[in-house]
């Protein structure tokens, strides 16, 4: 609702800007007139900034920007000379824009209400000046409101100050009564105003700001000023995280913090970031999951724990991946993976209800229904459904599975098959199944689906299935073809855990060795050795095994990707839209 | 209800989302039957296994505690292997817990001595002590959620026959996680107990648990009684926030073990879980306080191209695919202010910061802070908020405004810290001049001032290792004269500009800034200011920092061009605030070491893997 309103407000601004071209012209004239009056300053600053300009390839855009900056710096000086502080210390606000809009919308056109004295603050995002009347549009955190500034109504020389010193982009504080204009625009009938912060740079052009995607991410604050709806994504994000916390607390979970810097990075398969601690004199890894530490808490007797926090993976960036991202992991003693399915449904539906008030969510043009219960299907039967091949039939025969998989890839990708390497590298039927699943099933899982019972070979931390040998009690949750969650009945047997870790390390080292020994002629080696995604060390977390030896209660756990959940619920196409400051390539 | 049956039902629910109701019921019944059959078979195997393992383990369990821990571990591994070999799963998938132990105590605590209920209840937890009074009667203490009940395993209540019963219980060890279905009741002595009908080991403990054994002389009574007494004594006054603690009286005292193997600490020292619960409550309190005031919680990057917002040595890492050097953040300040520029008027972030510094009693390389920024507020408003937040929190967590803290070590009496608002305010320069009888030159950036302060340090024998910048000299003098007096919460206010590159120049007093630090028990807890939002002045300040850097102060701040540009778009007048959550948690949990409030503190590498705890 709010999002919609703010957006509408800002679109009014656009149409207003184009409609009121005369007013704009007036403003431009004003600006030019001031340019003339302070010509010397411009000249002086032009030389001062010429160096900067040269560096920036002297685009016209940049020079405009620099001259605006020079003019405004001059205004800062002049204001100080007149005894005003252009960077004020404080402003006492009585109302937000929304409170005014909601509280006084009932006024008649042309009506003035003096029964209340309001005090507002915000950024000036539009301005129209006519002789003895100036309209300013002020935007604060909650929305926008018009400032109706009439010469007679303002105290002393404030009108002159307004005309010569206030620019679009400045932060203003204003007090006055309330007036609805003849045209029906609810306004503050300004008695007194103060420049709270003088801005030095022109606000970006709306259309330009929208198209320059890279700049949007690099200078998020500019994006937010130009496109107020961007801020709504972060408001919703906060609400989602808060809703998740509330849900967890309501089920009696307690929030804990486990370390980011670790001696060995475990709990997932991913390349970690490495750093060095000077005083300890050792390498440390940034966590790739919180799993192993949270499980130690179960051993310690905290029966329901969770952590919401940042996870780091040294991987490429894409619309779905940022090197640091936020997850929640939760662990509950005496429960199994079915409880986690219920908890996943509970969390996601509660979030959707708190944001949208309904369980039908539009994501990039597709309607997603979050109505419970969600589909629950085993990995094997989903693959069979999509490809006609039942991987149960292969038993432990990897070669047969590979042949079948290659056949599937050939048939489904019509010759443009570059995945045979992937299949060929598989060391078990489970791995082959997973390749086929990722290629042909994942993208089709649009509506929420729990994919159950993953092969043991690709699930080193999950408990063996109580009924089906070779499988684990694990599920992943998919929505819109993306993995949102991953959960299992936790493996509690330290002996089994150790051998699974050892297998994992063996596999990893084999891959690494294969990469290292690959012939030079192969295309792969055109990349630096450094770039091979498997070229990193995996260590066994001995202490974690020791903790299991002290006995961990039967338990289940789940991780949910918060960024992806926020993407879903804010209809954002890229993870960069839901992370305030995403990692970007270094600028040239 | 039999929990195993319930499990079967729940199991059947899996992967049947689309089947009709009738089919579902059929399926359910079928699966239930299968499951029952399977369970029966398993039980048979169980019996066989119990026989097998007990025949291997001829030694009576009473000797366990005197055994060498390695030998003990080997024996347990063997028993485990034997169980597995017999086809039994020693790690069952699920045990349906009907009631938390705390709930159990609430519900049945009022039974009369010797009274028993007919209702069957299922509970689970860890066995923390075991006493066998005969081969037909075993006593255990069962812990869950930090509280305990007694388990009185009597052959007469059990489903097992005598031989089976004795063998089974002789293989239940201290430390095992068990599930019990049985009747609630009280022993004749009034101990709340459960009388098990079913008793399952859910996860065996393979190691000998460290224990606190007073000299054996006192244990002439029956083991059951003695243990009941010591436990009861330990449980009389549970620790709550604000109360003093005494880690030296813990069952597991060894600090290295406690911090490296926190799970043992939590298992054995029941108070410890309350420290971390308190920590969690502190953070919840802060969140609630800020949310109520319309602050928005945000997340800013932990890896940056530039480590700004504070003065500290950062951790460096490298992104492979982008081939980019990244720094771990040392403060979120600059990003949060950028969001205020973007129009989020009230933002906060609770999260980890990283500083590549030494480890000591108050420093860990990663620590948790809360920072908030509030548009249109100044440092006076923020001081008021700080008072409200902290005094309100202390009141909420402890019931009053005063807390006990072992400020002078555990061997001295704890002091009292009083959080009653308003807090004392102490002007930094004025205060220093008064307390040390100084007359500091007004222009603090002058050579003269540097000389004067350097002489003052020499006169009072206040050590300031080089580089002796004016900022550092002042800091040392303030530490010596002012901070020492700040036991109850005290704001030290109006720091000089040279010490505060991100704080706004004072509106009335040139050379100073509108900044405060809150000190409690002589330690800095908060740092806050009216934010500097004049981009021109901000650039100048960064340049001065650069000078300090060049003169050898490697903790001077680096210039962040993106941040300065953001200021040029206009940051509203803003008050900003940072609080060290670990330090606050230390105060409220009477912890003298930061490691007490971190679940997994950074520790020096060990030569040997931490396989065995120090018993």
PDB file of C-alpha atoms in Angstrom, chain A residues 65 69 73 80 85 87-91 93 121-123 140-141 169 171 196-197 199-204 218-219 221-222 224-225 231 234-235 237-238 245 249 254-261 271 273-280 282 286 293 296-297 299-303 310 312 314-317 323-324 326 334-338 341 376 452 463-467 473 492-495 530-531 543 546-547 549-554 580-581 583-586, chain B residues 7 10-11 13-15 31 73 77 80 84 91-95 97 100 124-126 144-145 175 177 202-207 261 263-264 266-267 273 277 279-280 283-284 287 296-297 299-303 313 315-322 324 328 335 338-339 341-346 349 352 354 356-359 365-366 368 376-378 381 504-507 514 533-536 562 565-566 568-573 599-600 603-605 610-611 613:
ATOM      1  CA  UNK A  65      27.601  19.126 -12.058  1.00  0.00           C
ATOM      2  CA  UNK A  69      28.661  22.449  -7.027  1.00  0.00           C
ATOM      3  CA  UNK A  73      29.501  26.116  -2.284  1.00  0.00           C
ATOM      4  CA  UNK A  80      27.516  31.703   6.823  1.00  0.00           C
ATOM      5  CA  UNK A  85      24.563  27.751   9.638  1.00  0.00           C
ATOM      6  CA  UNK A  87      24.383  22.599   8.227  1.00  0.00           C
ATOM      7  CA  UNK A  88      21.981  22.880  11.107  1.00  0.00           C
ATOM      8  CA  UNK A  89      22.239  20.915  14.315  1.00  0.00           C
ATOM      9  CA  UNK A  90      18.737  19.806  14.960  1.00  0.00           C
ATOM     10  CA  UNK A  91      15.118  20.140  13.955  1.00  0.00           C
ATOM     11  CA  UNK A  93       9.547  17.534  13.918  1.00  0.00           C
ATOM     12  CA  UNK A 121      11.566  18.255   7.651  1.00  0.00           C
ATOM     13  CA  UNK A 122      12.726  16.573   4.489  1.00  0.00           C
ATOM     14  CA  UNK A 123      14.374  16.922   1.134  1.00  0.00           C
ATOM     15  CA  UNK A 140      10.504  12.670   4.070  1.00  0.00           C
ATOM     16  CA  UNK A 141      10.743   9.040   5.073  1.00  0.00           C
ATOM     17  CA  UNK A 169      18.048  18.647  -3.128  1.00  0.00           C
ATOM     18  CA  UNK A 171      17.079  19.447   3.310  1.00  0.00           C
ATOM     19  CA  UNK A 196      18.967  22.271   7.530  1.00  0.00           C
ATOM     20  CA  UNK A 197      21.470  20.882   5.054  1.00  0.00           C
ATOM     21  CA  UNK A 199      23.130  20.076  -0.832  1.00  0.00           C
ATOM     22  CA  UNK A 200      26.031  20.657  -3.187  1.00  0.00           C
ATOM     23  CA  UNK A 201      25.190  18.338  -6.055  1.00  0.00           C
ATOM     24  CA  UNK A 202      22.169  18.365  -8.351  1.00  0.00           C
ATOM     25  CA  UNK A 203      19.769  15.480  -7.934  1.00  0.00           C
ATOM     26  CA  UNK A 204      20.083  13.006 -10.753  1.00  0.00           C
ATOM     27  CA  UNK A 218      27.272   1.961  -6.571  1.00  0.00           C
ATOM     28  CA  UNK A 219      25.551   5.018  -5.192  1.00  0.00           C
ATOM     29  CA  UNK A 221      21.648   6.810  -1.866  1.00  0.00           C
ATOM     30  CA  UNK A 222      21.286   8.530  -5.242  1.00  0.00           C
ATOM     31  CA  UNK A 224      16.940   6.084  -3.304  1.00  0.00           C
ATOM     32  CA  UNK A 225      16.605   9.830  -3.720  1.00  0.00           C
ATOM     33  CA  UNK A 231      13.674   2.396  -0.223  1.00  0.00           C
ATOM     34  CA  UNK A 234      14.543  -2.188   2.219  1.00  0.00           C
ATOM     35  CA  UNK A 235      11.566  -1.387   4.404  1.00  0.00           C
ATOM     36  CA  UNK A 237      13.259  -6.456   3.874  1.00  0.00           C
ATOM     37  CA  UNK A 238      13.378  -5.218   7.465  1.00  0.00           C
ATOM     38  CA  UNK A 245      12.403 -13.381  14.192  1.00  0.00           C
ATOM     39  CA  UNK A 249      10.673 -16.499  19.083  1.00  0.00           C
ATOM     40  CA  UNK A 254      16.688 -18.440  20.961  1.00  0.00           C
ATOM     41  CA  UNK A 255      18.939 -16.330  18.779  1.00  0.00           C
ATOM     42  CA  UNK A 256      22.666 -16.824  19.109  1.00  0.00           C
ATOM     43  CA  UNK A 257      25.781 -15.538  17.403  1.00  0.00           C
ATOM     44  CA  UNK A 258      28.494 -17.867  16.154  1.00  0.00           C
ATOM     45  CA  UNK A 259      31.826 -16.773  14.756  1.00  0.00           C
ATOM     46  CA  UNK A 260      32.392 -15.428  11.263  1.00  0.00           C
ATOM     47  CA  UNK A 261      36.142 -15.998  11.456  1.00  0.00           C
ATOM     48  CA  UNK A 271      35.182 -21.805  -1.611  1.00  0.00           C
ATOM     49  CA  UNK A 273      37.410 -16.268   1.802  1.00  0.00           C
ATOM     50  CA  UNK A 274      40.748 -16.401   3.549  1.00  0.00           C
ATOM     51  CA  UNK A 275      42.185 -13.738   5.779  1.00  0.00           C
ATOM     52  CA  UNK A 276      45.073 -13.466   8.159  1.00  0.00           C
ATOM     53  CA  UNK A 277      45.046 -12.575  11.825  1.00  0.00           C
ATOM     54  CA  UNK A 278      48.195 -10.691  12.658  1.00  0.00           C
ATOM     55  CA  UNK A 279      48.477 -11.266  16.365  1.00  0.00           C
ATOM     56  CA  UNK A 280      47.486 -14.937  16.221  1.00  0.00           C
ATOM     57  CA  UNK A 282      47.378 -17.619  11.373  1.00  0.00           C
ATOM     58  CA  UNK A 286      35.144 -16.543   6.703  1.00  0.00           C
ATOM     59  CA  UNK A 293      28.589 -24.200  15.381  1.00  0.00           C
ATOM     60  CA  UNK A 296      27.360 -27.636  18.960  1.00  0.00           C
ATOM     61  CA  UNK A 297      24.724 -25.619  20.782  1.00  0.00           C
ATOM     62  CA  UNK A 299      25.069 -30.689  22.110  1.00  0.00           C
ATOM     63  CA  UNK A 300      25.404 -28.067  24.821  1.00  0.00           C
ATOM     64  CA  UNK A 301      21.738 -28.368  25.656  1.00  0.00           C
ATOM     65  CA  UNK A 302      20.190 -25.332  23.968  1.00  0.00           C
ATOM     66  CA  UNK A 303      17.366 -27.215  22.332  1.00  0.00           C
ATOM     67  CA  UNK A 310      25.948 -13.046   7.016  1.00  0.00           C
ATOM     68  CA  UNK A 312      30.471 -15.492   2.798  1.00  0.00           C
ATOM     69  CA  UNK A 314      34.190 -16.683  -2.591  1.00  0.00           C
ATOM     70  CA  UNK A 315      32.232 -17.212  -5.777  1.00  0.00           C
ATOM     71  CA  UNK A 316      31.203 -15.290  -8.846  1.00  0.00           C
ATOM     72  CA  UNK A 317      28.542 -12.602  -8.735  1.00  0.00           C
ATOM     73  CA  UNK A 323      29.690 -12.934  -2.128  1.00  0.00           C
ATOM     74  CA  UNK A 324      28.082 -12.064   1.189  1.00  0.00           C
ATOM     75  CA  UNK A 326      22.127 -13.360   4.706  1.00  0.00           C
ATOM     76  CA  UNK A 334      13.926 -33.991  19.086  1.00  0.00           C
ATOM     77  CA  UNK A 335      12.435 -33.060  15.735  1.00  0.00           C
ATOM     78  CA  UNK A 336      12.935 -34.423  12.234  1.00  0.00           C
ATOM     79  CA  UNK A 337      12.853 -33.011   8.738  1.00  0.00           C
ATOM     80  CA  UNK A 338       9.124 -33.096   8.596  1.00  0.00           C
ATOM     81  CA  UNK A 341       8.832 -28.555   6.379  1.00  0.00           C
ATOM     82  CA  UNK A 376       6.109 -32.683  -1.379  1.00  0.00           C
ATOM     83  CA  UNK A 452      12.637 -34.870  -0.570  1.00  0.00           C
ATOM     84  CA  UNK A 463      20.906 -38.515   8.538  1.00  0.00           C
ATOM     85  CA  UNK A 464      20.397 -41.707   6.540  1.00  0.00           C
ATOM     86  CA  UNK A 465      16.753 -42.215   5.657  1.00  0.00           C
ATOM     87  CA  UNK A 466      14.941 -44.371   8.188  1.00  0.00           C
ATOM     88  CA  UNK A 467      13.412 -46.469   5.411  1.00  0.00           C
ATOM     89  CA  UNK A 473      16.140 -37.414   5.294  1.00  0.00           C
ATOM     90  CA  UNK A 492      24.116 -37.362  14.915  1.00  0.00           C
ATOM     91  CA  UNK A 493      26.376 -40.393  14.597  1.00  0.00           C
ATOM     92  CA  UNK A 494      29.987 -39.213  14.995  1.00  0.00           C
ATOM     93  CA  UNK A 495      31.459 -42.301  13.341  1.00  0.00           C
ATOM     94  CA  UNK A 530      43.469 -19.534  -9.259  1.00  0.00           C
ATOM     95  CA  UNK A 531      40.109 -19.349 -10.926  1.00  0.00           C
ATOM     96  CA  UNK A 543      36.116 -30.385  17.244  1.00  0.00           C
ATOM     97  CA  UNK A 546      34.238 -34.425  19.136  1.00  0.00           C
ATOM     98  CA  UNK A 547      31.109 -32.529  20.071  1.00  0.00           C
ATOM     99  CA  UNK A 549      30.861 -37.802  20.414  1.00  0.00           C
ATOM    100  CA  UNK A 550      29.463 -36.140  23.501  1.00  0.00           C
ATOM    101  CA  UNK A 551      26.038 -36.865  22.101  1.00  0.00           C
ATOM    102  CA  UNK A 552      23.735 -34.619  20.107  1.00  0.00           C
ATOM    103  CA  UNK A 553      20.026 -35.208  20.573  1.00  0.00           C
ATOM    104  CA  UNK A 554      18.089 -36.311  17.510  1.00  0.00           C
ATOM    105  CA  UNK A 580      21.629  -2.162  -0.173  1.00  0.00           C
ATOM    106  CA  UNK A 581      25.276  -2.213  -1.206  1.00  0.00           C
ATOM    107  CA  UNK A 583      29.512  -6.204  -4.378  1.00  0.00           C
ATOM    108  CA  UNK A 584      30.349  -4.951  -7.862  1.00  0.00           C
ATOM    109  CA  UNK A 585      33.301  -5.250 -10.149  1.00  0.00           C
ATOM    110  CA  UNK A 586      35.978  -2.675  -9.447  1.00  0.00           C
TER     111      UNK A 586
ATOM    112  CA  UNK B   7       6.370 -41.022  14.664  1.00  0.00           C
ATOM    113  CA  UNK B  10       3.979 -38.488  10.963  1.00  0.00           C
ATOM    114  CA  UNK B  11       6.263 -40.407   8.724  1.00  0.00           C
ATOM    115  CA  UNK B  13       2.478 -37.941   6.012  1.00  0.00           C
ATOM    116  CA  UNK B  14       5.575 -37.465   3.956  1.00  0.00           C
ATOM    117  CA  UNK B  15       5.324 -37.388   0.217  1.00  0.00           C
ATOM    118  CA  UNK B  31       2.537 -47.616   6.897  1.00  0.00           C
ATOM    119  CA  UNK B  73      36.171 -43.837  25.161  1.00  0.00           C
ATOM    120  CA  UNK B  77      33.233 -47.086  20.811  1.00  0.00           C
ATOM    121  CA  UNK B  80      28.578 -48.699  19.830  1.00  0.00           C
ATOM    122  CA  UNK B  84      25.482 -51.338  15.017  1.00  0.00           C
ATOM    123  CA  UNK B  91      20.932 -42.913  16.850  1.00  0.00           C
ATOM    124  CA  UNK B  92      17.136 -43.103  16.454  1.00  0.00           C
ATOM    125  CA  UNK B  93      15.578 -40.633  14.051  1.00  0.00           C
ATOM    126  CA  UNK B  94      12.888 -39.254  16.226  1.00  0.00           C
ATOM    127  CA  UNK B  95      11.558 -39.359  19.718  1.00  0.00           C
ATOM    128  CA  UNK B  97       8.788 -35.297  23.301  1.00  0.00           C
ATOM    129  CA  UNK B 100       9.639 -29.968  28.213  1.00  0.00           C
ATOM    130  CA  UNK B 124      13.936 -36.241  26.898  1.00  0.00           C
ATOM    131  CA  UNK B 125      17.233 -34.798  27.971  1.00  0.00           C
ATOM    132  CA  UNK B 126      20.753 -35.547  29.085  1.00  0.00           C
ATOM    133  CA  UNK B 144      16.733 -30.390  29.728  1.00  0.00           C
ATOM    134  CA  UNK B 145      16.443 -26.658  29.127  1.00  0.00           C
ATOM    135  CA  UNK B 175      26.148 -37.897  29.467  1.00  0.00           C
ATOM    136  CA  UNK B 177      20.822 -38.306  25.725  1.00  0.00           C
ATOM    137  CA  UNK B 202      18.762 -41.436  21.779  1.00  0.00           C
ATOM    138  CA  UNK B 203      22.377 -40.442  21.465  1.00  0.00           C
ATOM    139  CA  UNK B 204      25.137 -42.018  23.526  1.00  0.00           C
ATOM    140  CA  UNK B 205      27.882 -39.891  25.034  1.00  0.00           C
ATOM    141  CA  UNK B 206      31.156 -41.543  24.077  1.00  0.00           C
ATOM    142  CA  UNK B 207      33.412 -39.509  26.336  1.00  0.00           C
ATOM    143  CA  UNK B 261      34.415 -26.589  23.920  1.00  0.00           C
ATOM    144  CA  UNK B 263      29.124 -27.299  24.543  1.00  0.00           C
ATOM    145  CA  UNK B 264      30.795 -28.847  27.574  1.00  0.00           C
ATOM    146  CA  UNK B 266      26.882 -25.369  28.652  1.00  0.00           C
ATOM    147  CA  UNK B 267      26.315 -28.975  29.615  1.00  0.00           C
ATOM    148  CA  UNK B 273      23.097 -20.919  29.284  1.00  0.00           C
ATOM    149  CA  UNK B 277      20.031 -16.048  27.071  1.00  0.00           C
ATOM    150  CA  UNK B 279      22.859 -11.709  25.758  1.00  0.00           C
ATOM    151  CA  UNK B 280      19.998 -12.584  23.441  1.00  0.00           C
ATOM    152  CA  UNK B 283      19.816  -7.582  21.808  1.00  0.00           C
ATOM    153  CA  UNK B 284      16.047  -8.091  21.731  1.00  0.00           C
ATOM    154  CA  UNK B 287      15.697  -4.004  18.794  1.00  0.00           C
ATOM    155  CA  UNK B 296      14.504   0.532  10.364  1.00  0.00           C
ATOM    156  CA  UNK B 297      16.919  -2.373  10.717  1.00  0.00           C
ATOM    157  CA  UNK B 299      22.230  -4.669   6.642  1.00  0.00           C
ATOM    158  CA  UNK B 300      25.338  -3.087   5.161  1.00  0.00           C
ATOM    159  CA  UNK B 301      28.343  -4.876   3.703  1.00  0.00           C
ATOM    160  CA  UNK B 302      30.859  -6.626   5.886  1.00  0.00           C
ATOM    161  CA  UNK B 303      33.383  -6.642   3.054  1.00  0.00           C
ATOM    162  CA  UNK B 313      43.606  -2.212  11.510  1.00  0.00           C
ATOM    163  CA  UNK B 315      41.343  -7.820   8.082  1.00  0.00           C
ATOM    164  CA  UNK B 316      42.223  -8.221   4.426  1.00  0.00           C
ATOM    165  CA  UNK B 317      40.841 -10.859   2.120  1.00  0.00           C
ATOM    166  CA  UNK B 318      40.670 -11.486  -1.584  1.00  0.00           C
ATOM    167  CA  UNK B 319      37.838 -12.192  -3.974  1.00  0.00           C
ATOM    168  CA  UNK B 320      39.146 -14.643  -6.526  1.00  0.00           C
ATOM    169  CA  UNK B 321      36.827 -14.257  -9.450  1.00  0.00           C
ATOM    170  CA  UNK B 322      36.770 -10.471  -9.298  1.00  0.00           C
ATOM    171  CA  UNK B 324      39.748  -7.824  -5.845  1.00  0.00           C
ATOM    172  CA  UNK B 328      36.382  -6.701   6.536  1.00  0.00           C
ATOM    173  CA  UNK B 335      27.161   3.087   4.880  1.00  0.00           C
ATOM    174  CA  UNK B 338      24.654   6.999   3.155  1.00  0.00           C
ATOM    175  CA  UNK B 339      21.257   5.427   3.760  1.00  0.00           C
ATOM    176  CA  UNK B 341      21.257  10.584   2.755  1.00  0.00           C
ATOM    177  CA  UNK B 342      19.077   8.258   0.671  1.00  0.00           C
ATOM    178  CA  UNK B 343      16.053   9.154   2.779  1.00  0.00           C
ATOM    179  CA  UNK B 344      15.859   6.461   5.436  1.00  0.00           C
ATOM    180  CA  UNK B 345      15.620   8.850   8.350  1.00  0.00           C
ATOM    181  CA  UNK B 346      16.102   6.345  11.144  1.00  0.00           C
ATOM    182  CA  UNK B 349      22.264  -2.209  12.253  1.00  0.00           C
ATOM    183  CA  UNK B 352      29.655  -8.022  13.644  1.00  0.00           C
ATOM    184  CA  UNK B 354      36.163  -7.035  12.664  1.00  0.00           C
ATOM    185  CA  UNK B 356      42.774  -7.195  13.309  1.00  0.00           C
ATOM    186  CA  UNK B 357      44.019  -6.615  16.829  1.00  0.00           C
ATOM    187  CA  UNK B 358      45.314  -8.581  19.741  1.00  0.00           C
ATOM    188  CA  UNK B 359      43.063 -10.698  21.930  1.00  0.00           C
ATOM    189  CA  UNK B 365      38.800  -9.933  16.643  1.00  0.00           C
ATOM    190  CA  UNK B 366      35.095 -10.024  15.829  1.00  0.00           C
ATOM    191  CA  UNK B 368      29.005  -7.169  17.889  1.00  0.00           C
ATOM    192  CA  UNK B 376      17.047  15.739  12.830  1.00  0.00           C
ATOM    193  CA  UNK B 377      18.380  14.709  16.233  1.00  0.00           C
ATOM    194  CA  UNK B 378      21.552  15.904  17.959  1.00  0.00           C
ATOM    195  CA  UNK B 381      18.666  13.855  22.132  1.00  0.00           C
ATOM    196  CA  UNK B 504      30.281  17.837  14.040  1.00  0.00           C
ATOM    197  CA  UNK B 505      31.988  20.987  15.289  1.00  0.00           C
ATOM    198  CA  UNK B 506      30.408  22.239  18.503  1.00  0.00           C
ATOM    199  CA  UNK B 507      27.737  24.864  17.972  1.00  0.00           C
ATOM    200  CA  UNK B 514      29.273  17.565  19.846  1.00  0.00           C
ATOM    201  CA  UNK B 533      27.506  16.651   7.552  1.00  0.00           C
ATOM    202  CA  UNK B 534      29.440  19.512   6.023  1.00  0.00           C
ATOM    203  CA  UNK B 535      31.277  17.784   3.156  1.00  0.00           C
ATOM    204  CA  UNK B 536      33.957  20.441   2.936  1.00  0.00           C
ATOM    205  CA  UNK B 562      31.964   7.690  -2.045  1.00  0.00           C
ATOM    206  CA  UNK B 565      30.200  12.500  -2.365  1.00  0.00           C
ATOM    207  CA  UNK B 566      27.163  11.245  -0.484  1.00  0.00           C
ATOM    208  CA  UNK B 568      27.539  16.534  -0.996  1.00  0.00           C
ATOM    209  CA  UNK B 569      24.039  15.341  -1.827  1.00  0.00           C
ATOM    210  CA  UNK B 570      23.077  16.443   1.663  1.00  0.00           C
ATOM    211  CA  UNK B 571      22.932  14.513   4.923  1.00  0.00           C
ATOM    212  CA  UNK B 572      20.202  15.959   7.164  1.00  0.00           C
ATOM    213  CA  UNK B 573      21.230  17.006  10.664  1.00  0.00           C
ATOM    214  CA  UNK B 599      29.868 -18.566  22.420  1.00  0.00           C
ATOM    215  CA  UNK B 600      33.022 -19.277  20.452  1.00  0.00           C
ATOM    216  CA  UNK B 603      41.527 -18.648  20.781  1.00  0.00           C
ATOM    217  CA  UNK B 604      45.170 -19.167  20.084  1.00  0.00           C
ATOM    218  CA  UNK B 605      45.731 -22.230  17.902  1.00  0.00           C
ATOM    219  CA  UNK B 610      40.779 -30.674  21.370  1.00  0.00           C
ATOM    220  CA  UNK B 611      39.642 -34.269  21.512  1.00  0.00           C
ATOM    221  CA  UNK B 613      38.619 -32.223  27.773  1.00  0.00           C
TER     222      UNK B 613
END
